[in-house]
C-alpha atoms as a PDB file:
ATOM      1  CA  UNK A   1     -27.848  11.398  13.912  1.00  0.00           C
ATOM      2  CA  UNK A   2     -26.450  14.253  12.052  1.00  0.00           C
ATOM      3  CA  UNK A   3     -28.436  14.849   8.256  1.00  0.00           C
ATOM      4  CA  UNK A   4     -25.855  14.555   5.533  1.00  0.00           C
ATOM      5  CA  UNK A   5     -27.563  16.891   3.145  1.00  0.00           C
ATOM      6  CA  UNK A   6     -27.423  19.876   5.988  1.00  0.00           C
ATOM      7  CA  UNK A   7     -25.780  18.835   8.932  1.00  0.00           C
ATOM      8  CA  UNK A   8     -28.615  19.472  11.228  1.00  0.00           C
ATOM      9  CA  UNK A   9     -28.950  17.346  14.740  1.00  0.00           C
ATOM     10  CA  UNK A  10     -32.292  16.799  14.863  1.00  0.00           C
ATOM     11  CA  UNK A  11     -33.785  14.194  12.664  1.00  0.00           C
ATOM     12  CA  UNK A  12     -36.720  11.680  13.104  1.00  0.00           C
ATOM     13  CA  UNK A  13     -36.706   7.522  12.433  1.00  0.00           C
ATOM     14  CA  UNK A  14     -39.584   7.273   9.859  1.00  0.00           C
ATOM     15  CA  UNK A  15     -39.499   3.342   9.780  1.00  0.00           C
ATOM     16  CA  UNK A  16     -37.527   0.718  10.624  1.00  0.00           C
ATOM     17  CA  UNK A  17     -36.953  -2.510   8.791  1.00  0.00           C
ATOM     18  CA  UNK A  18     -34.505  -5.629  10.252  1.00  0.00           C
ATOM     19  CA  UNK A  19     -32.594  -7.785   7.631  1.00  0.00           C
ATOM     20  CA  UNK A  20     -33.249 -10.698   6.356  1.00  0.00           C
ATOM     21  CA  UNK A  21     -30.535 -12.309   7.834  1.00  0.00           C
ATOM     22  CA  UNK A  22     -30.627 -10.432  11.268  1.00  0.00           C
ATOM     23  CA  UNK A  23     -27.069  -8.875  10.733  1.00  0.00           C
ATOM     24  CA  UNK A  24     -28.625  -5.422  11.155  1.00  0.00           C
ATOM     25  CA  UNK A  25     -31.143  -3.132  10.926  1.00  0.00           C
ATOM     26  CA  UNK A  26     -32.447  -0.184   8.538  1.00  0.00           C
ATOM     27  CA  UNK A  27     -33.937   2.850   9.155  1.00  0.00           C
ATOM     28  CA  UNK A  28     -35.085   5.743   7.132  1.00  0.00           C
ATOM     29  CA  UNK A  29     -34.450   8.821   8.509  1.00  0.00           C
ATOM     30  CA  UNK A  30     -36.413  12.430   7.912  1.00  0.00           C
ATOM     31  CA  UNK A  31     -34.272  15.629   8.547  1.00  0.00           C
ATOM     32  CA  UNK A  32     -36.507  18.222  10.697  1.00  0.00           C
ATOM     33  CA  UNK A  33     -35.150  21.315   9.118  1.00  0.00           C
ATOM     34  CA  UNK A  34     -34.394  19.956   5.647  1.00  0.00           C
ATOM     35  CA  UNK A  35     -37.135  17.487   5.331  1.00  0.00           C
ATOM     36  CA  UNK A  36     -34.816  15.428   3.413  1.00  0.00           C
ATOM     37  CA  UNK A  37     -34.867  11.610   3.852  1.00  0.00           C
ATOM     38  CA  UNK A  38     -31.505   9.041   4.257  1.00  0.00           C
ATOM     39  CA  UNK A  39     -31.147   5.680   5.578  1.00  0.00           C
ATOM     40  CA  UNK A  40     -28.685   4.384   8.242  1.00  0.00           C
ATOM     41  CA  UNK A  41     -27.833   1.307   9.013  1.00  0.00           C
ATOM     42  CA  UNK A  42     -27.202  -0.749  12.684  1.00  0.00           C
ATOM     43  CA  UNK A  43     -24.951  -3.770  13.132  1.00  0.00           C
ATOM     44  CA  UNK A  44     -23.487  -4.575  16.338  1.00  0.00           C
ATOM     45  CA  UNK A  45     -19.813  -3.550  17.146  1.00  0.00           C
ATOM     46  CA  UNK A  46     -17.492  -6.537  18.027  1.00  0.00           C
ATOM     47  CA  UNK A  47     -14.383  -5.903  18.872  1.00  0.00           C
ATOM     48  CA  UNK A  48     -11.933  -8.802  17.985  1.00  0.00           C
ATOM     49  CA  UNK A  49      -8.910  -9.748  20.345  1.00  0.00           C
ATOM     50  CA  UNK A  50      -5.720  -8.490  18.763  1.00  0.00           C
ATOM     51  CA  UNK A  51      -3.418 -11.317  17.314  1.00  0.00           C
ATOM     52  CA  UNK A  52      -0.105 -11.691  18.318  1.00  0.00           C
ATOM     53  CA  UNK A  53       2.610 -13.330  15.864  1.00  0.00           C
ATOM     54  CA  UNK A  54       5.242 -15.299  16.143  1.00  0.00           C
ATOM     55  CA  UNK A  55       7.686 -12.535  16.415  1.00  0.00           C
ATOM     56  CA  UNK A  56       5.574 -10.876  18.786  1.00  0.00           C
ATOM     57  CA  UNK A  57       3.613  -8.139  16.476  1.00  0.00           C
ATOM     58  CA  UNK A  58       0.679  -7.224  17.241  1.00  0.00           C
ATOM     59  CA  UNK A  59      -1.789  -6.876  14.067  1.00  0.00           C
ATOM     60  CA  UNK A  60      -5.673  -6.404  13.934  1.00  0.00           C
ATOM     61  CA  UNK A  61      -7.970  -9.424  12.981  1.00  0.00           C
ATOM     62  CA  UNK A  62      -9.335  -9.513   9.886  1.00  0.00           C
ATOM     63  CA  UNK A  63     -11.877 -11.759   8.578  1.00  0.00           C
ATOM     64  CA  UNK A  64     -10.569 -11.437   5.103  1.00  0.00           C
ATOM     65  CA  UNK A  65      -7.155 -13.062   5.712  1.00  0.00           C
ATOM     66  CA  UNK A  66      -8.993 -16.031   7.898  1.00  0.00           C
ATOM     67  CA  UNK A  67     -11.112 -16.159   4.324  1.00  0.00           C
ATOM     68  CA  UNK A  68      -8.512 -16.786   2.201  1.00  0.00           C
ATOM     69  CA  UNK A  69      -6.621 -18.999   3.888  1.00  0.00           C
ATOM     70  CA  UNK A  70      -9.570 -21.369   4.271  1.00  0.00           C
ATOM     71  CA  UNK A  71     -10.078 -20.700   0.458  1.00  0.00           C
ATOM     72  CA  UNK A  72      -6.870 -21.374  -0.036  1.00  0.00           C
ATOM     73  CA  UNK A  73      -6.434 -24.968   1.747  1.00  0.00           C
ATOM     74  CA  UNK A  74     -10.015 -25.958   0.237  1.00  0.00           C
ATOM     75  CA  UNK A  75      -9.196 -24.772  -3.428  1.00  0.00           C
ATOM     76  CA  UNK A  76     -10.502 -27.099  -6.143  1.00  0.00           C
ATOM     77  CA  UNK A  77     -11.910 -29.063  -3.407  1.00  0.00           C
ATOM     78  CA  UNK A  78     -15.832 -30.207  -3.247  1.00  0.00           C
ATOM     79  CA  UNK A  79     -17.166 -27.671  -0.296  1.00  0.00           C
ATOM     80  CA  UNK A  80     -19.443 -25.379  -0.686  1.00  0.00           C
ATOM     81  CA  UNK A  81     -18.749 -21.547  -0.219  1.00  0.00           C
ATOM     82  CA  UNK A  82     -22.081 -21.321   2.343  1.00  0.00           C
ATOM     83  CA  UNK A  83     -19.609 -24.314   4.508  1.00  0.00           C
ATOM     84  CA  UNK A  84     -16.684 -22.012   4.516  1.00  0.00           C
ATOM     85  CA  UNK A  85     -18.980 -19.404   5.891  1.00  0.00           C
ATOM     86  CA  UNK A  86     -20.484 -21.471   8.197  1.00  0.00           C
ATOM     87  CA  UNK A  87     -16.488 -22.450   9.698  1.00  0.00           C
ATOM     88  CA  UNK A  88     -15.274 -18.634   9.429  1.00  0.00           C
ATOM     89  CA  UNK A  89     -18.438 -17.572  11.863  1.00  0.00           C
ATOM     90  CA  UNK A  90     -17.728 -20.948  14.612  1.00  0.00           C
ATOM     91  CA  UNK A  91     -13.717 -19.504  14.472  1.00  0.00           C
ATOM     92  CA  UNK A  92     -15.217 -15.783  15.115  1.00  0.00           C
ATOM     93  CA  UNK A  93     -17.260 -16.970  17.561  1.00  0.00           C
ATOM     94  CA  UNK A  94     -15.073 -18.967  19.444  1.00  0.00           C
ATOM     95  CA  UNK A  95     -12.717 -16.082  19.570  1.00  0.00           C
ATOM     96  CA  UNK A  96     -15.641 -13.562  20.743  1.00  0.00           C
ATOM     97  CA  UNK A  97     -16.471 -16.078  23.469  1.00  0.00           C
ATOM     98  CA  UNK A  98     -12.458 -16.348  24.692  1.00  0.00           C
ATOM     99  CA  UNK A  99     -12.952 -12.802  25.956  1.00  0.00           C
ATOM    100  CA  UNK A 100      -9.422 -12.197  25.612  1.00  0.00           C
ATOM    101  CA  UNK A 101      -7.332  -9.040  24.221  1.00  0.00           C
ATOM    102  CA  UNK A 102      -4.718 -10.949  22.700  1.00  0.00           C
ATOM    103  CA  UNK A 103      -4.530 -14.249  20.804  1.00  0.00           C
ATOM    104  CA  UNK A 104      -2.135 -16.094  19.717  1.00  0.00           C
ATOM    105  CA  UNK A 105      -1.787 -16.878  15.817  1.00  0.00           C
ATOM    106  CA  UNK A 106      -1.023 -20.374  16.861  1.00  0.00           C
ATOM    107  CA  UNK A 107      -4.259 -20.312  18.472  1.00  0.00           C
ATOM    108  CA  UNK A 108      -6.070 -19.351  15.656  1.00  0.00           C
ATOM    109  CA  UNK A 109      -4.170 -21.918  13.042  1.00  0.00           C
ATOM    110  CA  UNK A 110      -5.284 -24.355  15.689  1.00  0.00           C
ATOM    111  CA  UNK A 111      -8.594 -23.541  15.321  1.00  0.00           C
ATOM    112  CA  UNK A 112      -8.682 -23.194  11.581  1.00  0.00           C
ATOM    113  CA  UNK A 113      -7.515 -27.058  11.447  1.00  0.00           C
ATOM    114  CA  UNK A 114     -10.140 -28.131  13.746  1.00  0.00           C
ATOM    115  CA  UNK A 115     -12.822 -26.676  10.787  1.00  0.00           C
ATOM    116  CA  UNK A 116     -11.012 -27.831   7.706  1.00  0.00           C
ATOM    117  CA  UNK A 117     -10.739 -31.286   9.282  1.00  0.00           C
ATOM    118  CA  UNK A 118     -14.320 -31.036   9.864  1.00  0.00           C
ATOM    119  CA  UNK A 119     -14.823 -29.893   6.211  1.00  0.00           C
ATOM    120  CA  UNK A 120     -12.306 -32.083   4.094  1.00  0.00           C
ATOM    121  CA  UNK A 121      -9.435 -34.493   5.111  1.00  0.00           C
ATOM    122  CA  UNK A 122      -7.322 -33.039   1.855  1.00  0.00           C
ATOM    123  CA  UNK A 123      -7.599 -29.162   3.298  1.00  0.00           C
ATOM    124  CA  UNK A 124      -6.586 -29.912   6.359  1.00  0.00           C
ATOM    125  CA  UNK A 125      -3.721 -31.821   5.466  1.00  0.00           C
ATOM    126  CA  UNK A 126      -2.765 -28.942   2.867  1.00  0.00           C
ATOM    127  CA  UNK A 127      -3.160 -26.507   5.705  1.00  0.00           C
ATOM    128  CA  UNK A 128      -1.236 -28.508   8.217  1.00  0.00           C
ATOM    129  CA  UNK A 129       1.561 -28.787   5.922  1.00  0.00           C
ATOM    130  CA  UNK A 130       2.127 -25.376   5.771  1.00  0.00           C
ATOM    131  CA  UNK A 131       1.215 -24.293   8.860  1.00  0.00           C
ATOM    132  CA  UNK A 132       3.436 -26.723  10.774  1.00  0.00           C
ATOM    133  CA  UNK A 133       6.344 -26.322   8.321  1.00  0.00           C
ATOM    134  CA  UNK A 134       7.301 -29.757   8.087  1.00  0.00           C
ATOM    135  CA  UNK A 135      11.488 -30.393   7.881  1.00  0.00           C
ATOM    136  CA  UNK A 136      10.856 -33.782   6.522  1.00  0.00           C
ATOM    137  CA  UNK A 137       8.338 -36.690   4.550  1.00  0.00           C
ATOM    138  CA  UNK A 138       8.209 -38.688   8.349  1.00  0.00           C
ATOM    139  CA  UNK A 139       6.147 -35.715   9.665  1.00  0.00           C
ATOM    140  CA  UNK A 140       3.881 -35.559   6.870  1.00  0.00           C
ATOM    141  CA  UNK A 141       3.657 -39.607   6.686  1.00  0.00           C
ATOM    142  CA  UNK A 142       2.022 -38.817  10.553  1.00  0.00           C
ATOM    143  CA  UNK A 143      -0.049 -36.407   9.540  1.00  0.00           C
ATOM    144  CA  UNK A 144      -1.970 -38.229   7.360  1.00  0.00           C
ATOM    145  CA  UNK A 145      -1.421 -41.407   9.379  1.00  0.00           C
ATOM    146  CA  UNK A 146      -3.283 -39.603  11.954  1.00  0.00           C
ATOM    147  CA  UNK A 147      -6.076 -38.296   9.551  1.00  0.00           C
ATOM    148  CA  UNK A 148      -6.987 -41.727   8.139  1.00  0.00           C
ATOM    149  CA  UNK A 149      -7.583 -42.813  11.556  1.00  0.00           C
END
């Protein structure tokens, strides 16, 4: 680990903490020419499979996207934000565990209205709607047919 303050190779872990939550861990580092002190931090390095769209792009996954789109089907609706979190790390997981390169964004929507059924009847239905892109009120009227079942 290269010292920021003088660019110097050699540097020594004076202590290391992990997180609270696990995610990573912390160390505090002493420069051996310097004798200045930084901290680094170690999370693990997932790679995501790529997601391929209907037209055939290819685009990186990003969390944030899969966020909002959750947030945006359960808007003024009574889950909690640690719930969302909870159904954005089961759909990250699930993809890890594919061990695939590619995905397909149908795949994913798929996956996303697994959790908001899970999470609220309303969501998913808002979700589906738009996902699907339904031509007509008959394939809404099954839609929720086949929720209140």
């Amino acid at each position: 680990m290269k010292c920021p303050f003088c660019s110097n190779d050699e540097t020594q872990v004076v202590e290391t903490r992990v997180a609270e939550d696990g995610d990573f861990i912390r160390r505090r580092r002493q420069c051996l020419k310097c004798e200045k002190r930084f901290t680094t931090y170690e999370r693990p390095d997932v790679t995501f499979p790529a997601i391929v769209k209907k037209d055939g792009r290819r685009i990186d996954y990003e969390r944030a996207k899969l966020q909002a789109s959750m947030n945006l089907a359960l808007r003024k609706r009574p889950v909690s934000t640690e719930q969302i979190d909870s159904a954005v790390e089961r759909i990250e997981e699930k993809l890890l565990n594919l061990g695939v390169r590619e995905i397909p964004s149908a795949r994913i929507g798929e996956l996303v209205m697994r959790e908001l059924k899970k999470l609220d009847k309303v969501a998913y239905v808002r979700f589906a709607s738009v996902y699907r892109s339904f031509e007509d009120i008959d394939e809404f009227k099954t839609l929720v047919d086949e929720v209140r079942r």
